[in-house]
Coordinates of C-alpha atoms and ligand atoms in Angstrom, one line a residue:
M8 CA 295.8 -28.4 -231.4
C9 CA 293.5 -27.3 -228.5
G10 CA 294.1 -23.8 -227.3
I11 CA 293.2 -22.6 -223.9
I12 CA 293.0 -19.1 -222.4
G13 CA 292.0 -17.8 -219.0
Y14 CA 291.6 -14.2 -217.9
I15 CA 291.0 -12.6 -214.5
G16 CA 291.2 -8.9 -214.0
E17 CA 289.1 -5.7 -214.0
R18 CA 288.0 -5.6 -217.6
N19 CA 285.2 -7.4 -219.3
A20 CA 286.7 -10.9 -219.9
S21 CA 284.8 -12.0 -223.0
P22 CA 286.2 -9.7 -225.6
I23 CA 289.7 -10.5 -224.3
L24 CA 289.1 -14.2 -224.4
F25 CA 287.5 -13.9 -227.9
E26 CA 290.5 -12.1 -229.4
A27 CA 292.9 -14.6 -227.7
L28 CA 291.0 -17.5 -229.3
R29 CA 291.3 -15.9 -232.7
R30 CA 295.0 -15.5 -232.3
M31 CA 295.3 -19.2 -231.4
E32 CA 293.2 -20.3 -234.4
Y33 CA 296.4 -21.3 -236.2
R34 CA 296.7 -24.2 -233.8
G35 CA 293.9 -26.0 -235.6
Y36 CA 290.4 -26.6 -234.1
D37 CA 286.9 -27.8 -234.9
S38 CA 284.9 -26.2 -232.1
A39 CA 285.2 -23.4 -229.6
G40 CA 283.7 -21.9 -226.5
I41 CA 283.9 -19.3 -223.8
A42 CA 282.8 -19.3 -220.1
T43 CA 282.6 -16.2 -218.0
F44 CA 281.6 -15.6 -214.4
D45 CA 279.1 -12.9 -213.5
D46 CA 277.1 -14.0 -210.3
N47 CA 277.0 -17.4 -212.0
F48 CA 278.7 -19.1 -215.0
I49 CA 277.7 -18.1 -218.5
I50 CA 278.8 -20.6 -221.1
K51 CA 278.6 -20.4 -224.9
K52 CA 280.1 -22.9 -227.3
G53 CA 279.6 -24.6 -230.6
I54 CA 281.1 -26.2 -233.7
G55 CA 283.0 -24.2 -236.4
K56 CA 285.1 -21.1 -236.8
I57 CA 285.1 -18.6 -233.9
S58 CA 284.0 -15.7 -236.1
D59 CA 281.0 -17.7 -237.4
L60 CA 280.1 -18.9 -233.9
D61 CA 280.3 -15.3 -232.7
K62 CA 277.7 -14.2 -235.2
E63 CA 275.3 -16.7 -233.7
L64 CA 276.4 -16.6 -230.0
N65 CA 277.6 -13.0 -229.5
F66 CA 280.6 -14.1 -227.4
R67 CA 281.7 -10.5 -226.7
E68 CA 278.4 -9.6 -225.0
M69 CA 279.1 -12.1 -222.1
Q70 CA 279.5 -10.3 -218.8
G71 CA 282.1 -10.9 -216.1
T72 CA 285.7 -10.0 -215.3
A73 CA 287.0 -13.6 -215.2
G74 CA 286.6 -16.5 -217.6
M75 CA 288.2 -19.0 -219.9
G76 CA 288.1 -19.9 -223.6
H77 CA 289.0 -23.0 -225.6
T78 CA 289.5 -24.1 -229.2
R79 CA 289.0 -27.9 -229.5
W80 CA 290.7 -30.3 -231.9
A81 CA 288.7 -33.5 -231.3
T82 CA 290.4 -36.6 -230.0
H83 CA 287.9 -38.3 -227.6
G84 CA 284.4 -37.8 -228.7
G85 CA 283.1 -36.5 -232.1
V86 CA 282.9 -32.9 -233.2
T87 CA 279.7 -31.8 -231.5
K88 CA 278.5 -28.9 -229.5
E89 CA 278.2 -31.1 -226.3
N90 CA 281.9 -32.1 -226.7
A91 CA 283.1 -28.5 -227.2
H92 CA 284.6 -26.9 -224.1
P93 CA 284.1 -25.4 -221.5
H94 CA 282.6 -28.3 -219.6
W95 CA 280.8 -28.0 -216.3
S96 CA 280.1 -30.2 -213.3
C97 CA 276.5 -31.4 -212.8
R98 CA 275.7 -29.1 -209.9
G99 CA 277.2 -26.2 -211.8
E100 CA 279.9 -25.6 -209.2
V101 CA 282.9 -26.1 -211.6
V102 CA 283.8 -25.1 -215.1
I103 CA 286.9 -26.3 -216.9
V104 CA 288.8 -26.2 -220.2
H105 CA 291.4 -28.9 -221.0
N106 CA 294.1 -29.6 -223.5
G107 CA 295.6 -33.2 -223.6
I108 CA 294.3 -36.6 -223.0
I109 CA 293.0 -38.1 -219.7
E110 CA 293.9 -41.7 -220.1
N111 CA 292.0 -43.1 -217.2
Y112 CA 288.8 -41.2 -218.0
S113 CA 286.6 -44.2 -218.4
G114 CA 287.4 -45.5 -214.9
L115 CA 286.9 -42.1 -213.4
R116 CA 283.6 -41.7 -215.2
E117 CA 282.3 -44.9 -213.8
F118 CA 283.4 -43.9 -210.3
L119 CA 281.9 -40.5 -210.6
S120 CA 278.6 -41.9 -212.1
S121 CA 278.4 -44.2 -209.1
R122 CA 278.5 -41.1 -206.9
G123 CA 275.6 -39.6 -208.8
H124 CA 277.4 -37.4 -211.4
K125 CA 275.7 -37.0 -214.7
F126 CA 277.8 -36.4 -217.8
T127 CA 276.7 -34.3 -220.8
S128 CA 279.5 -35.0 -223.2
S129 CA 281.5 -38.0 -224.4
T130 CA 284.9 -36.3 -223.9
D131 CA 287.7 -37.5 -221.6
S132 CA 288.0 -33.9 -220.3
E133 CA 284.6 -33.6 -218.6
V134 CA 285.7 -35.9 -215.7
I135 CA 288.0 -33.0 -214.5
A136 CA 285.0 -30.8 -213.7
H137 CA 283.1 -33.5 -211.9
L138 CA 286.2 -34.6 -210.0
L139 CA 286.9 -31.1 -208.8
E140 CA 283.2 -30.7 -207.7
E141 CA 283.5 -34.0 -205.8
A142 CA 286.9 -33.0 -204.3
M143 CA 285.4 -29.7 -203.1
K144 CA 283.0 -31.6 -200.9
N145 CA 285.9 -32.8 -198.8
H146 CA 288.5 -30.0 -199.2
Q147 CA 287.8 -26.5 -198.0
D148 CA 290.5 -24.7 -200.0
L149 CA 291.1 -24.7 -203.8
K150 CA 294.7 -25.8 -203.4
S151 CA 294.0 -29.1 -201.7
A152 CA 291.0 -29.8 -203.9
A153 CA 293.2 -29.2 -207.0
L154 CA 295.9 -31.5 -205.6
S155 CA 293.4 -34.2 -205.0
V156 CA 292.2 -33.9 -208.6
V157 CA 295.7 -34.1 -210.2
A158 CA 296.4 -37.1 -207.9
S159 CA 293.5 -39.0 -209.6
L160 CA 294.3 -38.1 -213.2
K161 CA 296.5 -40.1 -215.5
G162 CA 297.6 -38.9 -218.9
S163 CA 298.7 -35.5 -220.2
Y164 CA 297.0 -32.3 -219.5
A165 CA 296.9 -28.5 -219.1
F166 CA 293.6 -27.5 -217.6
L167 CA 292.0 -24.4 -216.2
A168 CA 289.2 -24.6 -213.7
M169 CA 286.9 -22.0 -212.1
T170 CA 284.5 -22.5 -209.2
R171 CA 281.3 -20.8 -208.3
S172 CA 282.3 -20.6 -204.6
K173 CA 285.6 -18.9 -205.3
P174 CA 285.3 -17.1 -208.6
D175 CA 288.2 -14.7 -207.9
T176 CA 290.7 -17.5 -208.6
I177 CA 291.5 -19.6 -211.7
I178 CA 293.2 -22.9 -211.2
G179 CA 295.7 -24.0 -213.8
A180 CA 297.5 -27.4 -213.8
R181 CA 300.1 -28.7 -216.1
K182 CA 301.4 -32.2 -216.9
D183 CA 303.1 -32.8 -220.2
V184 CA 301.1 -30.1 -222.0
P185 CA 302.2 -26.5 -222.0
L186 CA 300.6 -23.9 -219.8
I187 CA 301.9 -20.3 -219.5
V188 CA 300.9 -17.6 -217.0
G189 CA 300.8 -14.1 -218.4
I190 CA 301.5 -11.4 -215.8
G191 CA 299.7 -8.1 -216.3
R192 CA 298.8 -5.1 -214.1
G193 CA 295.7 -5.8 -212.2
E194 CA 295.0 -8.7 -214.6
N195 CA 296.6 -12.1 -215.2
F196 CA 296.3 -14.8 -217.9
L197 CA 296.7 -18.5 -218.3
S198 CA 297.2 -19.8 -221.8
S199 CA 298.6 -22.7 -223.9
D200 CA 300.7 -20.3 -225.8
V201 CA 302.0 -16.7 -225.4
F202 CA 299.8 -15.7 -228.4
G203 CA 296.9 -15.9 -225.9
F204 CA 298.0 -12.8 -224.1
I205 CA 300.8 -11.1 -226.1
D206 CA 298.6 -8.1 -226.9
R207 CA 298.3 -7.3 -223.1
T208 CA 301.6 -8.4 -221.6
N209 CA 305.0 -9.7 -222.6
Q210 CA 305.7 -11.0 -219.1
A211 CA 305.3 -14.8 -219.0
I212 CA 305.9 -17.5 -216.5
F213 CA 306.3 -20.9 -218.1
M214 CA 304.8 -23.6 -215.9
D215 CA 306.9 -26.7 -215.4
N216 CA 305.5 -30.2 -215.4
K217 CA 303.4 -31.3 -212.5
E218 CA 302.7 -27.8 -211.3
I219 CA 299.5 -26.0 -210.2
A220 CA 298.9 -22.3 -210.4
L221 CA 296.3 -20.4 -208.4
V222 CA 295.7 -17.1 -210.3
T223 CA 293.8 -14.1 -209.1
K224 CA 293.8 -10.7 -210.7
D225 CA 296.7 -9.5 -208.5
Q226 CA 298.5 -12.6 -207.5
V227 CA 299.8 -15.9 -208.7
E228 CA 300.9 -18.8 -206.5
F229 CA 302.6 -22.0 -207.7
F230 CA 302.7 -25.5 -206.2
D231 CA 304.1 -28.8 -207.3
F232 CA 301.8 -31.8 -207.2
T233 CA 302.9 -32.6 -203.7
G234 CA 301.7 -29.2 -202.5
K235 CA 305.1 -27.6 -202.1
S236 CA 305.2 -23.9 -202.9
I237 CA 307.4 -22.9 -205.8
S238 CA 308.8 -19.5 -206.5
K239 CA 308.9 -18.6 -210.2
K240 CA 310.0 -15.4 -212.1
P241 CA 308.5 -14.0 -215.3
A242 CA 310.6 -13.9 -218.5
T243 CA 310.2 -11.3 -221.2
V244 CA 308.7 -12.6 -224.4
A245 CA 310.5 -11.3 -227.5
W246 CA 307.5 -11.6 -229.8
E247 CA 305.2 -8.7 -230.4
V248 CA 301.6 -8.3 -231.2
S249 CA 302.4 -6.9 -234.7
D250 CA 303.9 -10.3 -235.5
F251 CA 300.3 -11.5 -235.5
S252 CA 299.1 -9.4 -238.4
K253 CA 299.3 -10.4 -242.0
K254 CA 300.6 -6.9 -242.9
E255 CA 300.1 -6.3 -246.6
F256 CA 299.9 -10.0 -247.4
L257 CA 296.7 -12.0 -248.2
H258 CA 297.8 -14.9 -246.0
F259 CA 300.2 -15.6 -243.1
T260 CA 301.9 -18.3 -245.2
L261 CA 302.8 -15.8 -247.9
K262 CA 303.9 -13.3 -245.3
E263 CA 306.1 -15.9 -243.7
I264 CA 307.6 -16.9 -247.0
H265 CA 308.6 -13.3 -247.6
E266 CA 309.9 -12.8 -244.0
Q267 CA 312.6 -15.4 -244.6
P268 CA 315.5 -13.1 -245.3
L269 CA 314.8 -11.3 -242.0
A270 CA 314.1 -14.5 -240.2
I271 CA 317.4 -16.1 -241.3
R272 CA 319.3 -12.9 -240.3
Q273 CA 317.8 -13.2 -236.8
T274 CA 318.6 -16.9 -236.7
L275 CA 322.2 -16.3 -237.5
S276 CA 322.6 -13.6 -234.8
Q277 CA 323.3 -16.3 -232.2
E278 CA 325.8 -15.8 -229.4
V279 CA 329.1 -17.3 -230.7
E280 CA 329.8 -19.1 -227.4
A281 CA 326.5 -20.8 -227.4
V282 CA 326.9 -22.2 -230.9
R283 CA 330.5 -23.3 -230.1
E284 CA 329.3 -25.2 -227.0
F285 CA 326.5 -26.8 -229.0
A286 CA 328.9 -27.8 -231.8
S287 CA 331.4 -29.2 -229.3
L288 CA 328.6 -31.5 -227.8
I289 CA 328.1 -32.9 -231.3
L290 CA 331.9 -33.3 -231.9
K291 CA 332.3 -35.1 -228.6
A292 CA 329.4 -37.6 -229.1
K293 CA 330.5 -41.1 -229.7
N294 CA 327.1 -41.7 -231.5
L295 CA 325.1 -38.9 -232.8
F296 CA 321.4 -39.3 -233.5
I297 CA 319.2 -36.6 -235.1
T298 CA 315.4 -36.6 -235.0
G299 CA 312.3 -34.6 -235.9
C300 CA 308.9 -35.0 -237.5
G301 CA 307.6 -33.7 -240.9
T302 CA 309.4 -30.6 -242.0
S303 CA 311.8 -30.7 -239.0
F304 CA 312.7 -34.3 -240.0
H305 CA 313.7 -33.0 -243.4
A306 CA 316.0 -30.5 -241.7
A307 CA 317.4 -33.3 -239.6
L308 CA 318.1 -35.4 -242.7
L309 CA 319.8 -32.4 -244.3
M310 CA 322.0 -32.1 -241.2
K311 CA 323.1 -35.7 -241.7
Y312 CA 324.4 -35.0 -245.2
L313 CA 326.0 -31.7 -244.1
L314 CA 327.8 -33.2 -241.1
A315 CA 329.2 -36.1 -243.2
R316 CA 330.2 -33.9 -246.0
K317 CA 331.7 -31.0 -244.2
A318 CA 332.8 -32.3 -240.8
K319 CA 333.2 -36.1 -241.5
I320 CA 330.7 -36.7 -238.6
R321 CA 328.6 -39.9 -238.9
S322 CA 325.0 -39.5 -237.6
E323 CA 321.9 -41.6 -237.6
V324 CA 318.6 -39.8 -238.5
F325 CA 315.2 -41.2 -237.5
L326 CA 311.6 -40.1 -237.5
S327 CA 310.7 -39.4 -233.9
S328 CA 307.5 -41.5 -234.2
E329 CA 309.7 -44.6 -235.1
I330 CA 311.9 -44.6 -232.0
E331 CA 310.0 -47.4 -230.3
H332 CA 310.2 -49.6 -233.3
Q333 CA 313.8 -49.1 -234.2
K334 CA 316.2 -50.6 -231.7
Y335 CA 318.9 -48.0 -232.0
L336 CA 322.0 -48.5 -229.9
M337 CA 321.7 -45.4 -227.8
D338 CA 323.5 -45.1 -224.6
G339 CA 325.3 -42.7 -222.3
D340 CA 327.9 -41.9 -224.9
S341 CA 325.2 -40.8 -227.4
V342 CA 323.9 -37.4 -228.1
L343 CA 320.4 -36.9 -229.6
L344 CA 319.8 -33.7 -231.5
A345 CA 316.0 -33.1 -231.6
I346 CA 314.6 -30.5 -234.0
S347 CA 311.1 -29.0 -233.6
Q348 CA 309.6 -25.6 -234.5
S349 CA 307.0 -25.7 -231.8
G350 CA 309.0 -27.8 -229.3
E351 CA 305.7 -29.4 -228.3
T352 CA 305.4 -32.2 -230.9
A353 CA 304.4 -35.3 -228.9
D354 CA 306.3 -37.7 -231.1
V355 CA 309.5 -35.7 -230.6
L356 CA 309.0 -35.4 -226.8
S357 CA 308.4 -39.1 -226.5
A358 CA 311.6 -39.9 -228.5
V359 CA 313.5 -37.5 -226.2
S360 CA 312.1 -39.1 -223.1
E361 CA 313.0 -42.6 -224.5
A362 CA 316.5 -41.4 -225.3
K363 CA 316.9 -39.8 -221.9
S364 CA 315.8 -43.0 -220.2
R365 CA 318.8 -44.7 -222.0
G366 CA 321.2 -42.1 -220.6
V367 CA 321.5 -40.1 -223.9
K368 CA 322.3 -36.4 -223.7
V369 CA 319.6 -34.4 -225.5
I370 CA 320.3 -31.2 -227.3
S371 CA 317.7 -29.4 -229.3
I372 CA 316.7 -26.7 -231.8
A373 CA 313.3 -25.0 -231.3
N374 CA 311.6 -21.8 -232.2
V375 CA 309.2 -21.3 -229.3
M376 CA 310.7 -20.0 -226.1
G377 CA 310.1 -22.0 -223.0
C378 CA 308.7 -25.0 -225.0
S379 CA 308.6 -28.5 -223.5
L380 CA 311.5 -29.7 -225.7
A381 CA 313.8 -27.0 -224.3
R382 CA 312.8 -28.0 -220.8
E383 CA 313.8 -31.6 -221.6
S384 CA 317.1 -30.7 -223.2
F385 CA 320.6 -30.3 -221.9
K386 CA 321.1 -27.4 -224.4
T387 CA 318.7 -25.6 -226.8
L388 CA 319.4 -23.1 -229.5
Y389 CA 316.4 -21.1 -230.7
T390 CA 315.8 -20.4 -234.4
R391 CA 314.5 -16.9 -233.5
C392 CA 312.5 -16.7 -236.7
G393 CA 309.5 -15.1 -234.9
P394 CA 306.0 -16.7 -234.5
E395 CA 304.9 -18.9 -237.4
I396 CA 301.2 -18.8 -237.8
G397 CA 300.7 -20.6 -241.1
V398 CA 300.2 -24.3 -240.4
A399 CA 302.8 -25.3 -243.0
A400 CA 306.3 -24.6 -241.9
T401 CA 308.1 -22.1 -244.2
K402 CA 310.4 -19.6 -242.5
S403 CA 310.9 -22.0 -239.5
F404 CA 312.3 -24.6 -242.0
T405 CA 314.9 -22.3 -243.6
S406 CA 315.8 -20.9 -240.2
Q407 CA 316.3 -24.4 -238.9
V408 CA 318.5 -25.2 -241.9
A409 CA 320.5 -21.9 -241.5
L410 CA 321.1 -22.7 -237.8
L411 CA 322.2 -26.2 -238.6
Y412 CA 324.6 -24.8 -241.2
L413 CA 325.9 -22.4 -238.5
I414 CA 326.5 -25.3 -236.1
A415 CA 328.1 -27.4 -238.8
S416 CA 330.4 -24.6 -239.9
E417 CA 331.5 -24.3 -236.2
A418 CA 331.9 -28.1 -235.9
C419 CA 334.3 -28.1 -238.9
S420 CA 335.8 -24.6 -238.3
D421 CA 334.9 -23.6 -241.8
L422 CA 335.1 -19.8 -241.8
A423 CA 334.4 -19.5 -245.5
M424 CA 331.1 -21.4 -245.1
R425 CA 330.1 -19.2 -242.2
K426 CA 330.9 -16.0 -244.3
F427 CA 328.7 -17.3 -247.2
L428 CA 326.0 -18.3 -244.7
I429 CA 325.8 -14.8 -243.3
E430 CA 325.2 -13.6 -246.9
S431 CA 322.5 -16.2 -247.6
P432 CA 319.5 -14.0 -246.7
D433 CA 320.5 -11.7 -249.6
Y434 CA 320.2 -14.7 -252.0
V435 CA 316.9 -15.7 -250.4
E436 CA 315.7 -12.2 -251.1
Q437 CA 316.7 -12.6 -254.8
A438 CA 314.9 -16.0 -254.9
L439 CA 311.7 -14.3 -253.8
E440 CA 311.9 -12.0 -256.8
F441 CA 310.9 -14.9 -259.1
E442 CA 307.4 -15.1 -257.4
A443 CA 305.4 -14.2 -260.6
R444 CA 307.1 -17.0 -262.6
V445 CA 306.4 -19.6 -259.8
Q446 CA 302.8 -18.5 -259.8
E447 CA 302.5 -19.0 -263.6
I448 CA 303.9 -22.5 -263.3
A449 CA 301.7 -23.4 -260.4
Y450 CA 298.6 -22.3 -262.4
K451 CA 299.9 -24.2 -265.5
Y452 CA 299.9 -27.5 -263.6
M453 CA 296.7 -26.8 -261.8
N454 CA 295.1 -30.0 -263.2
A455 CA 297.9 -32.4 -262.3
N456 CA 296.9 -35.1 -259.8
D457 CA 300.4 -36.2 -258.9
F458 CA 303.6 -34.3 -258.5
Y459 CA 307.1 -35.7 -258.0
F460 CA 310.1 -33.8 -256.5
V461 CA 313.5 -35.2 -257.0
G462 CA 317.0 -34.3 -256.0
R463 CA 320.3 -35.9 -255.2
G464 CA 322.5 -35.5 -252.1
D465 CA 321.5 -32.6 -249.9
H466 CA 318.8 -31.7 -252.4
Y467 CA 317.0 -35.0 -251.5
P468 CA 315.7 -33.7 -248.2
I469 CA 314.6 -30.5 -250.0
A470 CA 312.7 -32.6 -252.5
L471 CA 310.9 -34.4 -249.6
E472 CA 310.1 -31.0 -248.2
G473 CA 308.8 -29.7 -251.5
A474 CA 306.4 -32.6 -251.8
L475 CA 305.2 -32.2 -248.2
K476 CA 304.5 -28.5 -248.8
L477 CA 302.5 -29.2 -251.9
K478 CA 300.4 -32.0 -250.2
E479 CA 299.7 -29.8 -247.1
L480 CA 298.7 -26.7 -249.0
S481 CA 297.1 -27.9 -252.2
Y482 CA 295.9 -31.4 -251.2
V483 CA 297.6 -32.8 -254.4
H484 CA 299.4 -36.1 -254.1
A485 CA 303.1 -35.5 -254.2
E486 CA 306.2 -37.6 -253.6
G487 CA 309.7 -36.6 -252.9
M488 CA 312.5 -38.9 -254.1
A489 CA 316.2 -39.3 -254.4
A490 CA 316.7 -38.6 -258.2
G491 CA 318.6 -41.9 -258.7
E492 CA 315.9 -44.0 -257.1
F493 CA 313.1 -43.2 -259.6
K494 CA 314.2 -45.9 -262.0
H495 CA 313.9 -48.6 -259.3
G496 CA 310.1 -48.6 -259.5
T497 CA 308.3 -45.2 -259.4
L498 CA 309.2 -44.6 -263.1
A499 CA 306.2 -46.9 -263.8
L500 CA 303.9 -44.1 -262.7
I501 CA 305.2 -41.5 -265.1
E502 CA 302.8 -40.7 -268.0
K503 CA 302.7 -38.0 -270.5
G504 CA 302.7 -34.6 -268.7
T505 CA 303.4 -35.9 -265.2
P506 CA 305.1 -32.9 -263.5
V507 CA 308.5 -33.6 -262.0
V508 CA 310.2 -30.8 -260.1
L509 CA 313.9 -31.2 -260.4
M510 CA 316.3 -29.8 -257.8
N511 CA 319.1 -29.1 -260.2
P512 CA 321.5 -26.3 -259.0
P513 CA 325.0 -26.1 -260.5
D514 CA 326.9 -28.2 -258.0
E515 CA 328.4 -31.7 -258.0
T516 CA 324.9 -33.3 -258.3
Y517 CA 324.1 -31.3 -261.5
V518 CA 325.0 -33.7 -264.3
Q519 CA 323.8 -36.9 -262.6
T520 CA 320.5 -35.2 -261.7
L521 CA 320.1 -34.1 -265.3
N522 CA 320.7 -37.6 -266.5
N523 CA 317.9 -38.8 -264.3
A524 CA 315.7 -36.1 -265.7
M525 CA 316.4 -37.3 -269.2
E526 CA 315.1 -40.8 -268.2
L527 CA 312.0 -39.2 -266.8
K528 CA 311.5 -37.0 -269.9
A529 CA 311.9 -40.0 -272.2
R530 CA 308.8 -41.5 -270.4
G531 CA 306.8 -38.3 -270.9
A532 CA 307.4 -36.4 -267.7
S533 CA 307.2 -32.6 -267.8
V534 CA 310.4 -31.5 -266.0
I535 CA 310.2 -28.3 -264.0
G536 CA 313.9 -27.5 -263.4
I537 CA 315.0 -25.4 -260.4
S538 CA 318.4 -24.0 -261.3
T539 CA 320.4 -20.9 -261.9
R540 CA 320.2 -21.2 -265.7
P541 CA 317.9 -22.9 -268.2
N542 CA 318.6 -26.3 -269.8
A543 CA 317.0 -27.8 -272.9
C544 CA 315.9 -30.7 -270.7
Y545 CA 313.5 -28.5 -268.7
D546 CA 310.0 -28.1 -269.9
D547 CA 309.7 -25.2 -267.4
F548 CA 312.4 -23.3 -265.7
L549 CA 312.3 -21.9 -262.1
Q550 CA 315.2 -19.6 -261.6
I551 CA 317.2 -19.3 -258.4
P552 CA 320.2 -16.9 -258.0
E553 CA 323.7 -18.2 -258.5
L554 CA 325.5 -18.7 -255.2
P555 CA 329.2 -18.3 -254.4
T556 CA 329.2 -21.8 -252.9
G557 CA 327.2 -24.9 -253.7
I558 CA 326.6 -25.8 -250.1
L559 CA 323.9 -23.2 -249.6
Y560 CA 321.6 -24.1 -252.4
P561 CA 319.2 -26.1 -250.2
I562 CA 318.3 -22.9 -248.3
V563 CA 317.6 -20.9 -251.5
E564 CA 315.9 -23.6 -253.6
S565 CA 313.4 -24.1 -250.7
V566 CA 311.8 -20.7 -251.6
P567 CA 310.3 -21.6 -255.1
L568 CA 309.0 -24.8 -253.6
Q569 CA 307.2 -23.0 -250.9
M570 CA 305.8 -20.5 -253.4
L571 CA 304.7 -23.3 -255.8
A572 CA 302.8 -24.9 -252.9
Y573 CA 301.3 -21.6 -251.9
F574 CA 300.0 -20.7 -255.4
S575 CA 298.8 -24.2 -256.0
S576 CA 296.6 -23.7 -253.0
I577 CA 295.4 -20.3 -254.1
G578 CA 294.7 -21.6 -257.6
R579 CA 292.5 -24.3 -256.1
K580 CA 290.7 -21.7 -253.9
L581 CA 291.9 -23.3 -250.7
D582 CA 293.0 -21.6 -247.5
P583 CA 296.8 -22.0 -247.3
D584 CA 297.0 -20.8 -243.7
Y585 CA 294.8 -23.5 -242.3
P586 CA 294.9 -26.7 -244.4
R587 CA 292.2 -29.2 -243.6
N588 CA 292.8 -31.9 -240.9
L589 CA 296.1 -30.4 -239.8
A590 CA 297.2 -28.6 -236.7
K591 CA 300.2 -26.4 -236.2
S592 CA 301.6 -28.4 -233.3
V593 CA 300.8 -32.0 -233.1
T594 CA 300.5 -32.8 -229.4
V595 CA 299.1 -36.4 -229.7
I596 CA 301.1 -39.5 -230.6
Ligands
AGP1 C1 305.2 -28.8 -241.7 O1 304.7 -28.0 -242.8 C2 304.1 -29.5 -241.0 N1 303.1 -28.6 -240.6 C3 304.6 -30.6 -240.0 O2 305.1 -31.6 -240.8 C4 305.5 -30.2 -238.9 O3 306.8 -29.9 -239.4 C5 305.6 -31.3 -237.9 O4 304.4 -31.6 -237.4 C6 306.7 -31.1 -236.8 O5 306.4 -29.9 -236.1 P1 307.4 -29.3 -235.2 O6 308.6 -28.8 -236.0 O7 306.7 -28.2 -234.4 O8 307.9 -30.4 -234.3

């Protein structure tokens, strides 16, 4: 969702801000803008892609050594040039960019209008600029003006503000939305993610909730919302600028699909003690709950099957967005395992906060260092799969699954499982070799309007994931189902040629799943079987390598599903990296 970047240093700010916004495009946005300060503010903004806007607005010609940029994913106010950020105050004293939602904006707007402020947009964000301008009438220094602004705001926000009277300082404030300070030499950055400044520095200070930063080119000061000074140290970010290139691939999504063997190897290189400690928290829990959204929910569901099957541990899995509506019996004896690639998904964070309010111990799995979820958790293990730019989760899913397997193998002390798990990246590599065949099948079914994905047991969460991938990337209606459930209603939708992707590896689900496929075939379905060997029941066969243990098939069979979705998108001439209407991390509820 919205991306923000601020720069203050000795170089021309606009090219730096422009490149940062391009690196954050993956977050999803509909408009963008940049402000720099050179004697006075210069502001350019508009609707559409940054590169298209640049052709018209020449962002990189803007002068000044300090400034800020923004990509907006509309929430309050339509997609218009006026609503794009940066926003300014009516006397031009203040310019701001904001990510989040100001809940009390209409009351503030009324109050500010009564004081003579004129608004130029219909956003919630604009009130911040006017509030700061108003505060600066009564407060001499930026710190107390900023404190008075945050005292008036309700909601979630990360915002940056610059003032005409003190243009050598950028104000940053964080409440419930990430904001990171990048520490350079003679230059500093403020951004909603490390991608904003990773090309210039790997030294990052992750702001905590209810903190304000005053950033000049050589100095950064932090305060909490009561005005108390805070001392914070930079951490080194492991990601590199080369992670942000597509390398030899046409799309980030395809690159990330191919990166999976390496990503899983990195995931599995966890410190043994940390995994042991994590597993022991799961073992000690009287009640175990697991949660996530979208793809991460599918990983959560798989963990439920795995824990029951391998470690005889009972768990309850729920969609994070449903926590309020399901009266789960969570208490101080419960542990909640929250799973999220970004660690910023609002639904997950709100489930975590609800669970914590009931005394639950929260542990988590995330991919992005310093994310909000990790901050809210008692313990976090990182998937370490590197940045995932494609909006659709691919390598982050298989890495989550690999890490969950590692934790489960520790929980049930299954050394054999762990040994096979360590070998799993080799099998993922082999699965990738069938790419050309997957492409053929994707093109063969290009005219299908509905797809079904079915599997039993731990292949059911993978069937759900296969359907989600196809929907996101190709905009084709798809449904994932437990194979045995089809005959209870959905069978009515099967017509001649309806494609059904069958998760059918040779494990204990094999025969029953085949029987279900026969029922589907008898009604005209075209069965696309994913297995290690062909079967007469399959109309089309997608091969995966034979594994030494059945338990690992969910990791390997995810690969053809991802490729099927990718090529279905390519065949339809869509952009698989940035599917319409979607954002990489969903920071609204
Ligand atoms: C996955 O392909 C989707 N983009 C989406 O479902 C995603 O998994 C979901 O929004 C949760 O994101 P998170 O893992 O960052 O919490």
